[in-house]
Amino acid sequence: MKRSFQQAQTASADAPSYLYWFDDVAIDTLTGQGALLLALTSRKNSNSLAHQADTLLSNEVSQNADLRPRYAVLHGAWLARLYVHGGDIERAIGTAATALRRLQPVRSPMTITVLRNLDSDLATRKGVHTMPQVRQLRRELRSVIAGS
């Protein structure tokens, strides 16, 4: 993955003008999303992949939220799913709550699907059903999903 990332950085310098959006942030985000998807579906190197995804996507979620609100919500929801799968429920709740606060300008079907999957992840995660924060977050998620 690291070699692909380096190749994409080199290629972006020679990219046509219509790929103005394909900057270092976009490359980090796409690489992070790939690492996240692999971490969620693979047992091999999943901790390393989860760490890479967290590092790469956290920047998009925290620093670029005003410039790219749709992606901040989408990748915030993805990160919350990653945290649920890793057992870091408190961090998942905080990340998901931040994503939901940014949702007003975002009504992307892809984002709603990821939020629906996050709700499902929380519903099937053992030992979190009694946590008040999880119940509150799930109510908020279901409200957003129903209103979409």
Coordinates of N, CA, C and O in Angstrom, one line a residue:
M1 N 0.8 -1.2 0.0 CA 0.0 0.0 0.0 C 0.9 1.2 0.0 O 0.5 2.2 -0.7
K2 N 2.0 1.2 0.7 CA 2.8 2.4 0.8 C 3.4 2.7 -0.6 O 3.5 3.9 -0.9
R3 N 3.8 1.7 -1.3 CA 4.3 1.9 -2.7 C 3.3 2.6 -3.6 O 3.6 3.5 -4.3
S4 N 2.1 2.1 -3.5 CA 1.0 2.7 -4.3 C 0.8 4.1 -3.9 O 0.5 5.0 -4.8
F5 N 0.9 4.4 -2.6 CA 0.7 5.8 -2.2 C 1.8 6.7 -2.7 O 1.5 7.8 -3.2
Q6 N 3.0 6.2 -2.7 CA 4.1 7.0 -3.3 C 4.0 7.2 -4.8 O 4.2 8.3 -5.3
Q7 N 3.5 6.2 -5.5 CA 3.3 6.3 -6.9 C 2.2 7.3 -7.2 O 2.3 8.1 -8.1
A8 N 1.1 7.3 -6.4 CA 0.0 8.3 -6.6 C 0.5 9.7 -6.3 O 0.1 10.6 -7.1
Q9 N 1.4 9.9 -5.4 CA 1.9 11.2 -5.1 C 2.7 11.7 -6.3 O 2.6 12.9 -6.7
T10 N 3.5 10.8 -6.9 CA 4.3 11.2 -8.0 C 3.4 11.5 -9.2 O 3.6 12.5 -9.9
A11 N 2.4 10.7 -9.4 CA 1.5 10.9 -10.6 C 0.7 12.2 -10.4 O 0.4 12.8 -11.4
S12 N 0.3 12.6 -9.2 CA -0.5 13.8 -9.0 C 0.2 15.0 -9.5 O -0.5 16.0 -9.9
A13 N 1.5 15.0 -9.5 CA 2.3 16.2 -9.9 C 2.1 16.4 -11.4 O 2.1 17.6 -11.9
D14 N 1.9 15.4 -12.2 CA 1.7 15.5 -13.6 C 0.2 15.3 -14.1 O 0.0 15.1 -15.2
A15 N -0.7 15.4 -13.1 CA -2.1 15.2 -13.5 C -2.7 16.3 -14.3 O -2.2 17.5 -14.2
P16 N -3.6 16.0 -15.2 CA -4.3 17.0 -15.9 C -5.1 18.0 -15.0 O -5.4 17.7 -13.9
S17 N -5.3 19.2 -15.5 CA -5.9 20.2 -14.7 C -7.3 19.9 -14.1 O -7.7 20.3 -13.1
Y18 N -8.1 19.0 -14.9 CA -9.4 18.6 -14.4 C -9.3 17.7 -13.2 O -10.4 17.4 -12.5
L19 N -8.2 17.3 -12.8 CA -8.0 16.5 -11.6 C -7.5 17.3 -10.4 O -6.7 16.9 -9.6
Y20 N -7.9 18.6 -10.4 CA -7.5 19.6 -9.4 C -7.7 19.0 -8.0 O -7.0 19.4 -7.1
W21 N -8.7 18.2 -7.8 CA -9.1 17.7 -6.5 C -8.1 16.6 -6.0 O -8.1 16.2 -4.9
F22 N -7.3 16.0 -6.9 CA -6.5 14.9 -6.6 C -5.1 15.4 -6.0 O -4.1 15.4 -6.7
D23 N -5.2 15.9 -4.8 CA -4.1 16.5 -4.1 C -3.6 15.5 -3.1 O -4.1 14.4 -3.0
D24 N -2.6 15.9 -2.3 CA -2.1 15.0 -1.2 C -3.2 14.6 -0.2 O -3.2 13.5 0.3
V25 N -4.1 15.5 0.1 CA -5.2 15.2 1.0 C -6.1 14.1 0.4 O -6.4 13.1 1.1
A26 N -6.4 14.2 -0.8 CA -7.2 13.2 -1.5 C -6.5 11.9 -1.5 O -7.1 10.8 -1.3
I27 N -5.2 11.9 -1.8 CA -4.4 10.6 -1.9 C -4.4 10.0 -0.5 O -4.6 8.8 -0.3
D28 N -4.2 10.8 0.6 CA -4.2 10.3 1.9 C -5.5 9.7 2.3 O -5.6 8.6 2.9
T29 N -6.6 10.4 1.9 CA -7.9 9.9 2.2 C -8.3 8.6 1.5 O -8.8 7.7 2.1
L30 N -8.0 8.5 0.2 CA -8.2 7.3 -0.5 C -7.4 6.1 0.0 O -7.9 5.0 0.1
T31 N -6.2 6.4 0.3 CA -5.3 5.3 0.9 C -5.8 4.9 2.2 O -5.9 3.7 2.5
G32 N -6.3 5.9 3.0 CA -6.8 5.6 4.4 C -8.1 4.8 4.3 O -8.3 3.8 5.0
Q33 N -8.9 5.1 3.3 CA -10.2 4.4 3.1 C -9.9 2.9 2.7 O -10.5 2.0 3.2
G34 N -8.9 2.7 1.8 CA -8.5 1.4 1.4 C -8.0 0.6 2.6 O -8.4 -0.6 2.8
A35 N -7.2 1.2 3.4 CA -6.6 0.5 4.6 C -7.7 0.2 5.6 O -7.8 -0.9 6.2
L36 N -8.7 1.1 5.7 CA -9.8 0.9 6.6 C -10.7 -0.3 6.2 O -11.0 -1.2 7.0
L37 N -11.0 -0.3 4.9 CA -11.8 -1.5 4.4 C -11.1 -2.8 4.5 O -11.7 -3.8 4.9
L38 N -9.8 -2.8 4.3 CA -9.0 -4.0 4.5 C -9.0 -4.4 6.0 O -9.1 -5.6 6.3
A39 N -8.8 -3.4 6.8 CA -8.8 -3.7 8.3 C -10.1 -4.3 8.8 O -10.1 -5.2 9.6
L40 N -11.2 -3.8 8.2 CA -12.5 -4.3 8.7 C -12.8 -5.7 8.1 O -13.6 -6.5 8.7
T41 N -12.2 -6.1 7.0 CA -12.5 -7.4 6.4 C -11.5 -8.4 6.5 O -11.7 -9.6 6.1
S42 N -10.3 -8.1 6.9 CA -9.2 -9.0 6.9 C -8.7 -9.2 8.4 O -8.7 -8.4 9.2
R43 N -8.2 -10.4 8.6 CA -7.6 -10.7 9.9 C -6.1 -10.5 9.8 O -5.5 -10.3 10.9
K44 N -5.5 -10.6 8.7 CA -4.1 -10.5 8.5 C -3.7 -9.0 8.5 O -4.3 -8.2 7.7
N45 N -2.8 -8.6 9.4 CA -2.3 -7.2 9.5 C -3.4 -6.2 9.8 O -3.3 -5.0 9.5
S46 N -4.5 -6.7 10.4 CA -5.6 -5.7 10.6 C -5.3 -4.6 11.6 O -5.7 -3.5 11.4
N47 N -4.5 -4.9 12.6 CA -4.1 -3.8 13.5 C -3.2 -2.8 12.8 O -3.4 -1.6 13.0
S48 N -2.3 -3.2 12.0 CA -1.5 -2.3 11.3 C -2.3 -1.5 10.3 O -2.1 -0.2 10.1
L49 N -3.2 -2.1 9.6 CA -4.1 -1.4 8.6 C -5.0 -0.5 9.3 O -5.2 0.7 8.8
A50 N -5.5 -0.9 10.5 CA -6.4 0.0 11.2 C -5.6 1.3 11.7 O -6.2 2.4 11.6
H51 N -4.4 1.1 12.1 CA -3.6 2.3 12.5 C -3.3 3.2 11.3 O -3.4 4.4 11.5
Q52 N -3.0 2.6 10.2 CA -2.8 3.4 9.0 C -4.0 4.2 8.6 O -4.0 5.4 8.3
A53 N -5.2 3.5 8.6 CA -6.4 4.1 8.3 C -6.7 5.3 9.2 O -7.1 6.4 8.8
D54 N -6.6 5.0 10.5 CA -6.8 6.0 11.5 C -6.0 7.3 11.3 O -6.5 8.4 11.3
T55 N -4.7 7.1 11.1 CA -3.8 8.2 10.9 C -4.2 9.0 9.6 O -4.2 10.2 9.7
L56 N -4.4 8.3 8.5 CA -4.7 9.0 7.3 C -6.1 9.7 7.2 O -6.2 10.8 6.7
L57 N -7.1 9.0 7.8 CA -8.4 9.6 7.7 C -8.7 10.6 8.8 O -9.6 11.5 8.6
S58 N -8.0 10.5 9.9 CA -8.3 11.5 11.0 C -8.0 12.9 10.5 O -8.7 13.8 10.9
N59 N -7.0 13.1 9.7 CA -6.7 14.4 9.1 C -7.9 15.0 8.3 O -8.3 16.1 8.5
E60 N -8.5 14.1 7.5 CA -9.6 14.5 6.7 C -10.8 14.9 7.6 O -11.5 15.9 7.4
V61 N -11.0 14.1 8.6 CA -12.2 14.3 9.5 C -12.0 15.6 10.4 O -12.9 16.3 10.5
S62 N -10.8 15.8 10.9 CA -10.6 16.9 11.8 C -10.2 18.2 11.1 O -10.7 19.2 11.5
Q63 N -9.2 18.2 10.2 CA -8.7 19.4 9.7 C -9.3 19.9 8.4 O -9.3 21.1 8.2
N64 N -10.0 19.1 7.7 CA -10.5 19.5 6.4 C -12.1 19.5 6.4 O -12.7 19.6 5.3
A65 N -12.7 19.4 7.6 CA -14.1 19.3 7.6 C -14.8 20.5 7.0 O -15.9 20.3 6.3
D66 N -14.3 21.7 7.2 CA -15.0 22.9 6.6 C -14.8 22.9 5.1 O -15.8 23.4 4.4
L67 N -13.7 22.4 4.6 CA -13.5 22.4 3.1 C -14.3 21.3 2.4 O -14.7 21.4 1.3
R68 N -14.4 20.2 3.1 CA -15.0 19.0 2.5 C -16.0 18.3 3.5 O -15.7 17.2 4.0
P69 N -17.1 19.0 3.8 CA -18.0 18.5 4.8 C -18.5 17.1 4.5 O -18.7 16.3 5.4
R70 N -18.8 16.8 3.3 CA -19.4 15.5 2.9 C -18.4 14.4 3.3 O -18.7 13.4 3.9
Y71 N -17.1 14.6 3.0 CA -16.1 13.6 3.2 C -15.8 13.5 4.7 O -15.5 12.5 5.2
A72 N -15.9 14.7 5.4 CA -15.7 14.6 6.9 C -16.7 13.8 7.6 O -16.4 13.0 8.4
V73 N -18.0 13.9 7.1 CA -19.0 13.0 7.7 C -18.8 11.6 7.3 O -18.9 10.7 8.1
L74 N -18.6 11.4 6.0 CA -18.4 10.0 5.5 C -17.3 9.3 6.2 O -17.4 8.2 6.7
H75 N -16.1 9.9 6.2 CA -15.0 9.3 6.8 C -15.0 9.2 8.3 O -14.5 8.3 9.0
G76 N -15.7 10.2 8.9 CA -16.0 10.1 10.4 C -16.8 8.9 10.7 O -16.5 8.2 11.7
A77 N -17.8 8.6 9.9 CA -18.6 7.4 10.1 C -17.8 6.2 9.9 O -17.9 5.2 10.7
W78 N -17.0 6.2 8.9 CA -16.1 5.0 8.7 C -15.2 4.8 9.8 O -15.0 3.7 10.3
L79 N -14.6 5.9 10.3 CA -13.7 5.8 11.5 C -14.4 5.3 12.7 O -13.9 4.4 13.4
A80 N -15.6 5.7 12.9 CA -16.4 5.2 14.0 C -16.6 3.7 13.9 O -16.5 3.0 14.9
R81 N -16.9 3.3 12.7 CA -17.0 1.8 12.5 C -15.7 1.1 12.8 O -15.8 0.0 13.5
L82 N -14.6 1.7 12.4 CA -13.3 1.0 12.7 C -13.1 1.0 14.2 O -12.7 -0.1 14.7
Y83 N -13.5 2.0 15.0 CA -13.3 2.0 16.4 C -14.2 1.0 17.1 O -13.8 0.4 18.0
V84 N -15.4 0.9 16.6 CA -16.3 -0.1 17.1 C -15.7 -1.5 16.9 O -15.7 -2.3 17.9
H85 N -15.2 -1.8 15.7 CA -14.6 -3.1 15.5 C -13.4 -3.4 16.3 O -13.1 -4.5 16.7
G86 N -12.7 -2.3 16.6 CA -11.5 -2.4 17.5 C -11.8 -2.4 19.0 O -10.9 -2.5 19.8
G87 N -13.1 -2.2 19.3 CA -13.5 -2.2 20.7 C -13.3 -0.9 21.4 O -13.6 -0.8 22.6
D88 N -13.0 0.2 20.7 CA -12.8 1.5 21.3 C -14.2 2.2 21.2 O -14.3 3.2 20.4
I89 N -15.1 1.8 22.0 CA -16.5 2.3 21.9 C -16.6 3.8 22.3 O -17.3 4.6 21.6
E90 N -15.8 4.3 23.3 CA -15.9 5.7 23.6 C -15.4 6.6 22.4 O -16.0 7.6 22.1
R91 N -14.3 6.2 21.8 CA -13.8 6.9 20.7 C -14.8 6.9 19.5 O -15.0 7.8 18.8
A92 N -15.4 5.7 19.3 CA -16.4 5.6 18.2 C -17.6 6.5 18.5 O -18.1 7.2 17.5
I93 N -18.1 6.6 19.7 CA -19.2 7.5 20.0 C -18.8 8.9 19.8 O -19.6 9.7 19.2
G94 N -17.6 9.4 20.2 CA -17.2 10.7 20.0 C -17.1 11.1 18.5 O -17.5 12.1 18.1
T95 N -16.5 10.2 17.8 CA -16.3 10.4 16.3 C -17.6 10.4 15.6 O -17.9 11.3 14.7
A96 N -18.5 9.5 15.9 CA -19.8 9.5 15.3 C -20.7 10.7 15.6 O -21.3 11.2 14.8
A97 N -20.6 11.1 16.9 CA -21.4 12.3 17.3 C -20.9 13.5 16.6 O -21.7 14.4 16.1
T98 N -19.6 13.7 16.4 CA -19.0 14.8 15.6 C -19.5 14.7 14.2 O -19.9 15.7 13.6
A99 N -19.5 13.5 13.6 CA -20.0 13.4 12.2 C -21.4 13.7 12.1 O -21.8 14.4 11.1
L100 N -22.2 13.3 13.0 CA -23.7 13.6 13.0 C -23.9 15.1 13.1 O -24.8 15.7 12.5
R101 N -23.1 15.8 13.9 CA -23.3 17.3 14.0 C -23.0 18.0 12.7 O -23.5 19.1 12.4
R102 N -22.1 17.4 11.8 CA -21.8 18.0 10.6 C -22.7 17.6 9.4 O -22.6 18.0 8.3
L103 N -23.7 16.8 9.7 CA -24.5 16.1 8.7 C -25.5 17.1 8.0 O -25.9 16.9 6.9
Q104 N -25.8 18.2 8.7 CA -26.8 19.1 8.1 C -26.6 19.4 6.6 O -27.5 19.3 5.8
P105 N -25.4 19.8 6.2 CA -25.2 20.1 4.7 C -25.0 18.8 3.9 O -24.8 18.9 2.7
V106 N -25.0 17.7 4.5 CA -24.7 16.4 3.7 C -25.8 15.5 3.7 O -26.4 15.1 4.7
R107 N -26.3 15.1 2.5 CA -27.3 14.1 2.4 C -27.0 13.0 1.3 O -27.8 12.6 0.6
S108 N -25.8 12.6 1.4 CA -25.3 11.6 0.4 C -25.8 10.2 0.7 O -25.7 9.8 1.9
P109 N -26.3 9.5 -0.3 CA -26.8 8.1 -0.1 C -25.6 7.3 0.5 O -25.9 6.4 1.3
M110 N -24.4 7.5 0.0 CA -23.3 6.7 0.5 C -23.1 6.9 2.0 O -22.8 6.0 2.7
T111 N -23.1 8.2 2.4 CA -22.9 8.5 3.8 C -24.0 7.9 4.6 O -23.8 7.3 5.7
I112 N -25.3 8.0 4.2 CA -26.4 7.4 4.9 C -26.2 5.9 5.1 O -26.4 5.3 6.1
T113 N -25.7 5.2 4.0 CA -25.4 3.8 4.1 C -24.3 3.5 5.1 O -24.5 2.5 5.9
V114 N -23.3 4.3 5.2 CA -22.2 4.0 6.2 C -22.8 4.3 7.6 O -22.5 3.5 8.5
L115 N -23.6 5.3 7.8 CA -24.3 5.5 9.1 C -25.2 4.3 9.5 O -25.2 3.9 10.6
R116 N -25.9 3.8 8.5 CA -26.7 2.6 8.7 C -25.9 1.4 9.2 O -26.2 0.7 10.1
N117 N -24.7 1.2 8.5 CA -23.8 0.2 8.9 C -23.2 0.4 10.3 O -23.0 -0.6 11.0
L118 N -22.9 1.6 10.6 CA -22.4 1.9 12.0 C -23.5 1.5 13.0 O -23.2 0.9 14.0
D119 N -24.7 1.9 12.8 CA -25.8 1.5 13.7 C -25.9 0.0 13.8 O -26.0 -0.5 14.9
S120 N -25.7 -0.7 12.7 CA -25.7 -2.2 12.8 C -24.5 -2.7 13.5 O -24.7 -3.7 14.3
D121 N -23.4 -2.1 13.3 CA -22.2 -2.5 14.1 C -22.4 -2.4 15.6 O -22.0 -3.3 16.4
L122 N -23.0 -1.3 16.0 CA -23.2 -1.0 17.4 C -24.3 -2.0 17.9 O -24.2 -2.5 19.1
A123 N -25.3 -2.3 17.1 CA -26.3 -3.2 17.5 C -25.8 -4.7 17.7 O -26.3 -5.4 18.6
T124 N -24.8 -5.0 17.0 CA -24.3 -6.4 17.1 C -23.0 -6.5 18.0 O -22.6 -7.6 18.2
R125 N -22.5 -5.4 18.5 CA -21.3 -5.5 19.3 C -21.7 -5.9 20.7 O -22.5 -5.3 21.4
K126 N -21.1 -6.9 21.2 CA -21.4 -7.5 22.5 C -20.9 -6.5 23.6 O -19.9 -5.9 23.5
G127 N -21.8 -6.4 24.6 CA -21.4 -5.6 25.8 C -21.6 -4.1 25.8 O -21.2 -3.5 26.7
V128 N -22.1 -3.6 24.7 CA -22.3 -2.1 24.6 C -23.7 -1.7 24.7 O -24.0 -0.5 24.8
H129 N -24.6 -2.7 24.7 CA -26.1 -2.4 24.6 C -26.5 -1.6 25.8 O -27.5 -0.8 25.8
T130 N -25.9 -1.8 27.0 CA -26.3 -1.1 28.2 C -25.7 0.3 28.4 O -26.1 1.0 29.3
M131 N -24.8 0.6 27.6 CA -24.1 1.9 27.7 C -25.1 3.1 27.3 O -25.5 3.0 26.1
P132 N -25.3 4.0 28.1 CA -26.3 5.1 27.8 C -25.8 5.9 26.5 O -26.6 6.3 25.7
Q133 N -24.5 6.1 26.4 CA -24.0 6.8 25.2 C -24.2 6.1 23.9 O -24.5 6.7 22.9
V134 N -24.2 4.8 24.0 CA -24.4 3.9 22.8 C -25.9 4.0 22.4 O -26.3 4.2 21.3
R135 N -26.8 3.9 23.4 CA -28.2 4.0 23.2 C -28.6 5.3 22.6 O -29.3 5.4 21.6
Q136 N -28.0 6.4 23.1 CA -28.2 7.8 22.6 C -27.7 7.9 21.2 O -28.5 8.4 20.3
L137 N -26.5 7.4 20.9 CA -26.0 7.5 19.5 C -26.9 6.7 18.6 O -27.2 7.2 17.5
R138 N -27.3 5.6 19.0 CA -28.1 4.7 18.1 C -29.5 5.4 17.8 O -30.0 5.4 16.7
R139 N -30.0 6.1 18.8 CA -31.3 6.9 18.6 C -31.0 8.0 17.5 O -31.8 8.2 16.6
E140 N -29.9 8.7 17.7 CA -29.6 9.8 16.7 C -29.3 9.2 15.3 O -29.8 9.8 14.4
L141 N -28.6 8.1 15.3 CA -28.4 7.5 14.0 C -29.7 7.1 13.3 O -29.9 7.4 12.1
R142 N -30.6 6.4 14.0 CA -31.8 6.0 13.5 C -32.7 7.2 13.0 O -33.4 7.1 12.0
S143 N -32.6 8.3 13.8 CA -33.3 9.5 13.4 C -32.8 10.1 12.1 O -33.6 10.4 11.2
V144 N -31.5 10.1 12.0 CA -30.9 10.7 10.7 C -31.2 9.8 9.5 O -31.6 10.2 8.5
I145 N -31.1 8.5 9.8 CA -31.4 7.5 8.7 C -32.9 7.6 8.3 O -33.2 7.6 7.1
A146 N -33.8 7.7 9.2 CA -35.2 7.8 8.9 C -35.6 9.1 8.2 O -36.5 9.1 7.3
G147 N -34.8 10.1 8.5 CA -35.1 11.4 7.8 C -34.5 11.6 6.5 O -34.7 12.6 5.8
S148 N -33.7 10.6 6.0 CA -33.0 10.7 4.7 C -33.9 10.3 3.6 O -34.9 9.7 3.7

